Coordinates of N, CA and C in Angstrom, one line a residue:
X1103 N 37.8 75.0 -70.5 CA 37.7 75.3 -71.9 C 37.9 74.0 -72.7
X1104 N 39.0 73.2 -72.4 CA 39.2 72.0 -73.1 C 38.1 71.0 -73.0
X1105 N 37.5 70.9 -71.8 CA 36.4 70.0 -71.6 C 35.2 70.3 -72.6
X1106 N 34.9 71.6 -72.7 CA 33.8 72.0 -73.6 C 34.2 71.7 -75.1
X1107 N 35.4 72.0 -75.4 CA 35.9 71.8 -76.8 C 35.9 70.3 -77.1
X1108 N 36.3 69.4 -76.1 CA 36.2 68.0 -76.3 C 34.8 67.5 -76.5
X1109 N 33.9 68.0 -75.6 CA 32.5 67.6 -75.7 C 31.9 68.0 -77.1
X1110 N 32.2 69.2 -77.5 CA 31.7 69.7 -78.8 C 32.3 68.8 -80.0
X1111 N 33.6 68.4 -79.8 CA 34.2 67.6 -80.9 C 33.5 66.2 -81.0
X1112 N 33.2 65.7 -79.8 CA 32.5 64.4 -79.8 C 31.1 64.5 -80.4
X1113 N 30.4 65.6 -80.1 CA 29.0 65.8 -80.6 C 29.1 66.0 -82.1
X1114 N 30.0 66.8 -82.6 CA 30.2 67.0 -84.1 C 30.5 65.7 -84.8
X1115 N 31.4 64.9 -84.2 CA 31.8 63.6 -84.8 C 30.6 62.7 -84.8
X1116 N 29.8 62.7 -83.7 CA 28.7 61.8 -83.7 C 27.7 62.2 -84.8
X1117 N 27.5 63.5 -85.0 CA 26.5 63.9 -86.0 C 27.0 63.4 -87.4
X1118 N 28.3 63.6 -87.7 CA 28.9 63.2 -89.0 C 28.8 61.7 -89.2
X1119 N 29.2 60.9 -88.2 CA 29.3 59.5 -88.4 C 28.0 58.8 -88.3
X1120 N 27.1 59.2 -87.4 CA 25.8 58.6 -87.2 C 24.9 58.9 -88.4
X1121 N 25.2 60.0 -89.1 CA 24.5 60.3 -90.4 C 24.7 59.3 -91.4
X1122 N 25.8 58.7 -91.4 CA 26.1 57.6 -92.4 C 26.0 56.2 -91.9
X1123 N 26.2 56.1 -90.5 CA 26.1 54.8 -89.9 C 25.4 54.9 -88.5
X1124 N 24.0 54.9 -88.5 CA 23.3 55.1 -87.2 C 23.7 54.1 -86.1
X1125 N 24.3 53.0 -86.5 CA 24.7 52.1 -85.5 C 26.2 52.1 -85.1
X1126 N 26.8 53.2 -85.5 CA 28.3 53.4 -85.2 C 28.5 53.2 -83.7
X1127 N 29.6 52.7 -83.3 CA 30.0 52.5 -81.9 C 30.6 53.7 -81.3
X1128 N 30.6 53.7 -80.0 CA 31.3 54.8 -79.3 C 32.8 54.8 -79.7
X1129 N 33.4 53.7 -79.9 CA 34.8 53.6 -80.3 C 35.0 54.4 -81.6
X1130 N 34.1 54.1 -82.6 CA 34.1 54.8 -83.9 C 34.0 56.3 -83.8
X1131 N 33.0 56.7 -82.9 CA 32.8 58.1 -82.7 C 34.0 58.8 -82.0
X1132 N 34.6 58.1 -81.1 CA 35.8 58.6 -80.4 C 36.9 58.8 -81.4
X1133 N 37.1 57.8 -82.3 CA 38.2 57.9 -83.3 C 37.9 59.1 -84.3
X1134 N 36.6 59.2 -84.7 CA 36.3 60.3 -85.6 C 36.5 61.7 -84.9
X1135 N 36.2 61.8 -83.6 CA 36.3 63.1 -82.9 C 37.7 63.5 -82.6
X1136 N 38.7 62.5 -82.6 CA 40.0 62.9 -82.2 C 40.2 63.0 -80.7
X1137 N 39.2 62.6 -80.0 CA 39.3 62.7 -78.5 C 39.5 61.3 -78.0
X1138 N 40.3 61.1 -76.9 CA 40.6 59.8 -76.4 C 39.3 59.2 -75.9
X1139 N 39.2 57.9 -76.0 CA 37.9 57.2 -75.6 C 37.6 57.4 -74.2
X1140 N 38.6 57.5 -73.3 CA 38.3 57.7 -71.9 C 37.6 59.1 -71.7
X1141 N 38.1 60.1 -72.5 CA 37.5 61.4 -72.4 C 36.1 61.4 -72.9
X1142 N 35.8 60.7 -74.0 CA 34.5 60.5 -74.5 C 33.5 60.0 -73.5
X1143 N 34.0 58.9 -72.8 CA 33.2 58.3 -71.8 C 33.0 59.1 -70.5
X1144 N 33.9 60.0 -70.3 CA 33.8 61.0 -69.2 C 32.6 61.9 -69.4
X1145 N 32.4 62.3 -70.7 CA 31.3 63.2 -71.1 C 30.0 62.4 -71.3
X1146 N 30.2 61.2 -71.8 CA 29.0 60.4 -72.2 C 29.2 59.0 -71.7
X1147 N 28.8 58.7 -70.5 CA 29.1 57.3 -69.9 C 28.6 56.2 -70.8
X1148 N 27.5 56.4 -71.5 CA 26.9 55.4 -72.4 C 26.5 56.0 -73.7
X1149 N 26.3 55.2 -74.7 CA 25.8 55.6 -76.0 C 24.5 56.4 -75.8
X1150 N 23.6 55.9 -74.9 CA 22.4 56.6 -74.7 C 22.5 58.0 -74.2
X1151 N 23.6 58.2 -73.4 CA 23.8 59.6 -72.9 C 24.2 60.5 -74.1
X1152 N 25.0 59.9 -75.0 CA 25.4 60.7 -76.2 C 24.1 61.0 -77.0
X1153 N 23.3 60.0 -77.2 CA 22.1 60.1 -78.0 C 21.2 61.2 -77.4
X1154 N 21.1 61.1 -76.1 CA 20.2 62.1 -75.4 C 20.8 63.5 -75.6
X1155 N 22.1 63.7 -75.6 CA 22.7 65.0 -75.8 C 22.4 65.5 -77.2
X1156 N 22.3 64.6 -78.2 CA 22.0 64.9 -79.5 C 20.5 65.3 -79.6
X1157 N 19.6 64.6 -78.9 CA 18.2 64.9 -78.9 C 18.0 66.3 -78.2
X1158 N 18.8 66.6 -77.2 CA 18.7 67.9 -76.5 C 19.1 69.0 -77.5
X1159 N 20.1 68.7 -78.3 CA 20.6 69.6 -79.4 C 19.5 69.9 -80.4
X1160 N 18.8 68.8 -80.8 CA 17.7 69.0 -81.8 C 16.6 69.9 -81.2
X1161 N 16.2 69.6 -80.0 CA 15.2 70.5 -79.4 C 15.7 71.9 -79.3
X1162 N 16.9 72.1 -79.0 CA 17.5 73.5 -78.9 C 17.4 74.1 -80.3
X1163 N 17.8 73.4 -81.3 CA 17.8 73.9 -82.7 C 16.4 74.2 -83.2
X1164 N 15.5 73.3 -82.8 CA 14.1 73.5 -83.2 C 13.5 74.8 -82.6
X1165 N 13.9 75.0 -81.3 CA 13.5 76.2 -80.6 C 14.1 77.5 -81.3
X1166 N 15.3 77.3 -81.8 CA 16.0 78.5 -82.5 C 15.2 78.8 -83.8
X1167 N 14.8 77.7 -84.5 CA 14.0 77.9 -85.7 C 12.8 78.7 -85.4
X1168 N 12.1 78.3 -84.4 CA 10.8 78.9 -84.0 C 11.1 80.4 -83.6
X1169 N 12.1 80.6 -82.8 CA 12.4 82.0 -82.4 C 12.8 82.9 -83.6
X1170 N 13.5 82.3 -84.5 CA 13.8 83.1 -85.7 C 12.6 83.3 -86.6
X1171 N 11.7 82.4 -86.7 CA 10.5 82.5 -87.5 C 9.5 83.6 -87.0
X1172 N 9.5 83.7 -85.7 CA 8.5 84.6 -85.0 C 9.2 86.0 -84.9
X1173 N 8.6 86.9 -85.6 CA 9.0 88.3 -85.4 C 7.8 89.1 -85.1
X1174 N 7.9 90.2 -84.3 CA 6.8 90.9 -83.9 C 5.8 91.4 -85.0
X1175 N 6.3 91.7 -86.1 CA 5.5 92.2 -87.2 C 5.0 91.2 -88.2
X1176 N 5.4 89.9 -88.0 CA 5.1 88.9 -89.0 C 3.7 88.4 -88.8
X1177 N 3.1 88.1 -89.9 CA 1.7 87.5 -89.9 C 1.9 86.0 -89.6
X1178 N 0.8 85.4 -89.2 CA 0.9 83.9 -89.0 C 1.4 83.2 -90.2
X1179 N 0.9 83.6 -91.4 CA 1.3 82.9 -92.6 C 2.8 83.1 -92.9
X1180 N 3.4 84.3 -92.5 CA 4.8 84.5 -92.7 C 5.6 83.6 -91.7
X1181 N 5.1 83.5 -90.5 CA 5.7 82.6 -89.5 C 5.8 81.2 -90.0
X1182 N 4.6 80.7 -90.5 CA 4.6 79.3 -91.0 C 5.5 79.2 -92.3
X1183 N 5.6 80.2 -93.1 CA 6.5 80.2 -94.3 C 7.9 80.0 -93.9
X1184 N 8.3 80.6 -92.7 CA 9.7 80.4 -92.2 C 9.8 79.1 -91.5
X1185 N 8.8 78.7 -90.8 CA 8.9 77.5 -89.9 C 9.0 76.3 -90.7
X1186 N 8.2 76.1 -91.8 CA 8.3 74.9 -92.6 C 9.7 74.5 -93.1
X1187 N 10.4 75.4 -93.8 CA 11.7 75.1 -94.2 C 12.7 74.9 -93.1
X1188 N 12.5 75.6 -92.0 CA 13.4 75.5 -90.8 C 13.2 74.1 -90.2
X1189 N 12.0 73.6 -90.1 CA 11.8 72.3 -89.5 C 12.5 71.2 -90.4
X1190 N 12.4 71.4 -91.7 CA 13.0 70.4 -92.6 C 14.5 70.4 -92.5
X1191 N 15.1 71.6 -92.3 CA 16.6 71.7 -92.2 C 17.1 71.0 -91.0
X1192 N 16.4 71.2 -89.8 CA 16.8 70.5 -88.6 C 16.6 69.0 -88.8
X1193 N 15.4 68.6 -89.4 CA 15.2 67.2 -89.6 C 16.2 66.5 -90.5
X1194 N 16.6 67.2 -91.5 CA 17.6 66.6 -92.4 C 18.9 66.4 -91.7
X1195 N 19.3 67.3 -90.9 CA 20.6 67.2 -90.2 C 20.6 66.0 -89.2
X1196 N 19.5 65.8 -88.6 CA 19.4 64.7 -87.5 C 18.5 63.6 -87.9
X1197 N 18.4 63.3 -89.2 CA 17.5 62.3 -89.6 C 17.9 60.9 -89.1
X1198 N 19.1 60.7 -88.7 CA 19.5 59.4 -88.2 C 18.9 59.2 -86.8
X1199 N 18.4 60.2 -86.1 CA 17.8 60.0 -84.8 C 16.3 59.7 -85.0
X1200 N 15.7 60.0 -86.2 CA 14.3 59.8 -86.4 C 13.8 58.3 -86.3
X1201 N 14.7 57.4 -86.5 CA 14.4 56.0 -86.5 C 14.3 55.5 -85.0
X1202 N 14.7 56.3 -84.1 CA 14.7 56.0 -82.7 C 13.3 56.3 -82.1
X1203 N 12.5 55.4 -81.9 CA 11.1 55.6 -81.4 C 11.1 56.4 -80.1
X1204 N 10.2 57.4 -80.0 CA 10.0 58.1 -78.8 C 11.1 59.1 -78.5
X1205 N 12.0 59.4 -79.5 CA 13.1 60.3 -79.1 C 12.9 61.7 -79.6
X1206 N 13.4 62.0 -80.8 CA 13.6 63.4 -81.2 C 12.3 64.2 -81.3
X1207 N 11.4 63.8 -82.3 CA 10.3 64.6 -82.5 C 9.2 64.4 -81.4
X1208 N 9.3 63.4 -80.6 CA 8.3 63.2 -79.6 C 8.7 63.9 -78.3
X1209 N 10.0 64.2 -78.1 CA 10.5 64.8 -76.9 C 9.7 66.0 -76.4
X1210 N 9.6 67.0 -77.3 CA 8.9 68.2 -76.8 C 7.4 68.0 -76.6
X1211 N 6.8 67.0 -77.2 CA 5.4 66.7 -77.0 C 5.0 66.1 -75.7
X1212 N 5.9 65.3 -75.2 CA 5.6 64.6 -73.9 C 5.5 65.6 -72.8
X1213 N 6.4 66.6 -72.7 CA 6.3 67.5 -71.6 C 6.6 68.9 -72.2
X1214 N 5.7 69.5 -72.9 CA 6.0 70.9 -73.4 C 6.2 71.8 -72.3
X1215 N 7.3 72.5 -72.3 CA 7.6 73.5 -71.2 C 6.6 74.6 -71.3
X1216 N 6.4 75.3 -70.2 CA 5.5 76.4 -70.2 C 6.0 77.5 -71.1
X1217 N 7.3 77.6 -71.2 CA 7.9 78.6 -72.0 C 8.3 78.1 -73.4
X1218 N 7.7 77.0 -73.9 CA 8.0 76.5 -75.2 C 7.6 77.6 -76.2
X1219 N 8.6 78.1 -77.0 CA 8.3 79.2 -77.9 C 7.2 79.0 -78.9
X1220 N 7.1 77.8 -79.5 CA 6.1 77.6 -80.5 C 4.7 77.6 -79.8
X1221 N 4.6 76.9 -78.7 CA 3.3 76.8 -78.0 C 2.9 78.2 -77.5
X1222 N 3.8 79.0 -77.0 CA 3.5 80.3 -76.5 C 3.0 81.2 -77.7
X1223 N 3.7 81.1 -78.9 CA 3.3 81.9 -80.0 C 1.9 81.5 -80.5
X1224 N 1.6 80.2 -80.5 CA 0.3 79.7 -81.0 C -0.8 80.2 -80.1
X1225 N -0.6 80.2 -78.8 CA -1.5 80.7 -77.8 C -1.8 82.2 -78.1
X1226 N -0.7 83.0 -78.2 CA -0.8 84.4 -78.4 C -1.5 84.7 -79.8
X1227 N -1.1 84.0 -80.8 CA -1.7 84.2 -82.2 C -3.2 83.9 -82.2
X1228 N -3.5 82.8 -81.5 CA -5.0 82.5 -81.4 C -5.7 83.5 -80.6
X1229 N -5.2 84.0 -79.5 CA -5.8 85.1 -78.8 C -6.0 86.4 -79.6
X1230 N -5.0 86.6 -80.5 CA -5.1 87.8 -81.4 C -6.0 87.6 -82.6
X1231 N -6.5 86.4 -82.7 CA -7.4 86.1 -83.8 C -6.7 85.8 -85.1
X1232 N -5.4 85.5 -85.1 CA -4.7 85.2 -86.3 C -4.8 83.8 -86.7
X1233 N -5.2 82.9 -85.7 CA -5.3 81.5 -86.0 C -6.8 81.1 -85.7
X1234 N -7.1 79.9 -86.2 CA -8.5 79.4 -86.1 C -8.8 79.3 -84.6
X1235 N -10.0 79.6 -84.3 CA -10.5 79.5 -82.9 C -11.1 78.2 -82.6
X1236 N -11.4 77.4 -83.6 CA -12.0 76.1 -83.3 C -11.0 75.0 -83.0
X1237 N -9.7 75.3 -83.1 CA -8.6 74.3 -82.8 C -7.8 74.9 -81.6
X1238 N -7.7 74.1 -80.6 CA -6.9 74.6 -79.4 C -5.4 74.7 -79.8
X1239 N -4.7 75.7 -79.3 CA -3.3 75.8 -79.6 C -2.5 74.6 -79.3
X1240 N -2.8 73.9 -78.2 CA -2.1 72.6 -77.9 C -2.3 71.6 -79.0
X1241 N -3.4 71.6 -79.6 CA -3.7 70.6 -80.7 C -2.8 71.0 -81.9
X1242 N -2.8 72.3 -82.2 CA -2.0 72.8 -83.4 C -0.5 72.5 -83.1
X1243 N -0.1 72.7 -81.9 CA 1.3 72.4 -81.5 C 1.6 70.9 -81.8
X1244 N 0.8 70.0 -81.4 CA 1.0 68.6 -81.6 C 1.0 68.3 -83.1
X1245 N 0.0 68.9 -83.8 CA -0.1 68.6 -85.3 C 1.1 69.2 -86.0
X1246 N 1.7 70.3 -85.6 CA 2.9 70.8 -86.3 C 4.0 69.8 -86.1
X1247 N 4.2 69.3 -84.9 CA 5.2 68.3 -84.7 C 5.0 67.0 -85.6
X1248 N 3.7 66.6 -85.7 CA 3.4 65.4 -86.5 C 3.6 65.7 -88.0
X1249 N 3.1 66.8 -88.4 CA 3.3 67.1 -89.8 C 4.8 67.3 -90.2
X1250 N 5.5 67.9 -89.2 CA 7.0 68.1 -89.5 C 7.7 66.7 -89.6
X1251 N 7.3 65.8 -88.8 CA 7.9 64.5 -88.9 C 7.5 63.8 -90.2
X1252 N 6.2 63.9 -90.6 CA 5.8 63.3 -91.9 C 6.5 64.0 -93.0
X1253 N 6.7 65.3 -93.0 CA 7.4 66.0 -94.1 C 8.8 65.6 -94.2
X1254 N 9.5 65.4 -93.0 CA 10.9 64.9 -93.0 C 10.9 63.5 -93.5
X1255 N 10.0 62.7 -93.3 CA 9.9 61.3 -93.8 C 9.8 61.3 -95.3
X1256 N 9.1 62.3 -95.9 CA 9.0 62.4 -97.3 C 10.3 62.7 -97.9
X1257 N 11.1 63.5 -97.3 CA 12.5 63.8 -97.8 C 13.4 62.5 -97.6
X1258 N 13.3 61.9 -96.5 CA 14.1 60.7 -96.1 C 13.9 59.6 -97.2
X1259 N 12.7 59.4 -97.6 CA 12.4 58.3 -98.5 C 12.5 58.7 -100.0
X1260 N 12.8 60.0 -100.2 CA 13.1 60.5 -101.6 C 11.9 60.9 -102.4
X1261 N 10.7 61.0 -101.7 CA 9.5 61.5 -102.5 C 9.5 63.0 -102.7
X1262 N 10.2 63.7 -101.9 CA 10.3 65.2 -102.0 C 11.7 65.6 -101.7
X1263 N 12.0 66.7 -102.3 CA 13.3 67.4 -102.0 C 13.1 68.1 -100.7
X1264 N 14.1 68.6 -100.0 CA 14.0 69.3 -98.8 C 13.3 70.7 -99.1
X1265 N 13.6 71.3 -100.2 CA 12.9 72.5 -100.6 C 11.4 72.3 -100.8
X1266 N 11.1 71.3 -101.5 CA 9.7 71.0 -101.7 C 8.9 70.7 -100.4
X1267 N 9.5 69.9 -99.6 CA 8.9 69.5 -98.3 C 8.8 70.8 -97.4
X1268 N 9.8 71.6 -97.4 CA 9.7 72.9 -96.6 C 8.5 73.7 -97.1
X1269 N 8.4 73.9 -98.4 CA 7.4 74.7 -99.0 C 6.0 74.1 -98.7
X1270 N 5.9 72.8 -98.9 CA 4.6 72.2 -98.7 C 4.2 72.2 -97.3
X1271 N 5.1 72.0 -96.4 CA 4.8 72.0 -95.0 C 4.3 73.4 -94.6
X1272 N 5.0 74.4 -95.0 CA 4.6 75.8 -94.7 C 3.2 76.1 -95.2
X1273 N 2.9 75.7 -96.5 CA 1.6 75.9 -97.0 C 0.5 75.1 -96.3
X1274 N 0.8 73.9 -95.9 CA -0.2 73.1 -95.2 C -0.5 73.7 -93.8
X1275 N 0.6 74.2 -93.1 CA 0.3 74.8 -91.8 C -0.5 76.1 -92.0
X1276 N -0.2 76.9 -93.0 CA -1.0 78.1 -93.2 C -2.4 77.8 -93.5
X1277 N -2.7 76.9 -94.4 CA -4.0 76.5 -94.8 C -4.8 75.8 -93.7
X1278 N -4.1 75.1 -92.8 CA -4.8 74.4 -91.8 C -5.1 75.3 -90.6
X1279 N -4.2 76.2 -90.3 CA -4.3 76.9 -89.0 C -4.6 78.4 -89.1
X1280 N -4.3 79.1 -90.2 CA -4.5 80.5 -90.2 C -6.0 80.8 -90.3
X1281 N -6.5 81.8 -89.5 CA -7.9 82.1 -89.5 C -8.4 82.5 -90.9
X1282 N -9.5 82.0 -91.3 CA -10.1 82.3 -92.6 C -9.5 81.5 -93.8
X1283 N -8.6 80.6 -93.5 CA -7.9 79.9 -94.6 C -8.6 78.5 -94.9
X1284 N -9.2 77.9 -93.8 CA -9.7 76.6 -94.0 C -11.1 76.5 -93.3
X1285 N -11.8 75.5 -93.7 CA -13.1 75.3 -93.1 C -12.9 74.8 -91.7
X1286 N -13.9 75.1 -90.9 CA -13.9 74.7 -89.5 C -13.8 73.2 -89.4
X1287 N -13.0 72.7 -88.4 CA -12.9 71.3 -88.1 C -14.2 70.7 -87.6
X1288 N -15.1 71.6 -87.1 CA -16.3 71.1 -86.6 C -17.5 71.3 -87.5
X1289 N -17.3 72.0 -88.6 CA -18.4 72.3 -89.5 C -18.7 71.1 -90.4
X1290 N -20.0 70.9 -90.8 CA -20.3 69.8 -91.6 C -19.7 69.9 -93.0
X1291 N -19.6 68.8 -93.7 CA -19.1 68.8 -95.1 C -20.1 69.5 -95.9

């Protein structure tokens, strides 16, 4: 029980301190967590191990956003309306990880699990005719990640508030992917 509590304290401290100082040392994180440095290193032998734990947490929270957005009676537009703001909330909390190339937003794309909830929903929604048929679900999955990253960047640089970015992302996803909302990607201008 103490081991889990100590690990959680380190993770929580890392989130707080890295949000203001992405280059903070393990020593600073240990001090912020109230856990002895030796205990921190027992859980996270290197800074990269800690960063990977944070990345895993992001992926877990992104999956939770998707799972919450998808309800049996929801239309595709309703799912996207929930998904947009949820993606922004997770991105805001972990924006300090976004500057790390190939980490947070790229992790699910490299090896999407067969049970990846967003990909599974996209496949099912496409099969039910709720989404465009001219775009493969795997393509939509990759584009949602890319658009989510771009939307979070808009918030990060101050061009959009989180609320605006969430709303715009939801609208973009709806118009891009919901059947009957956009022109075919293969149709001529």
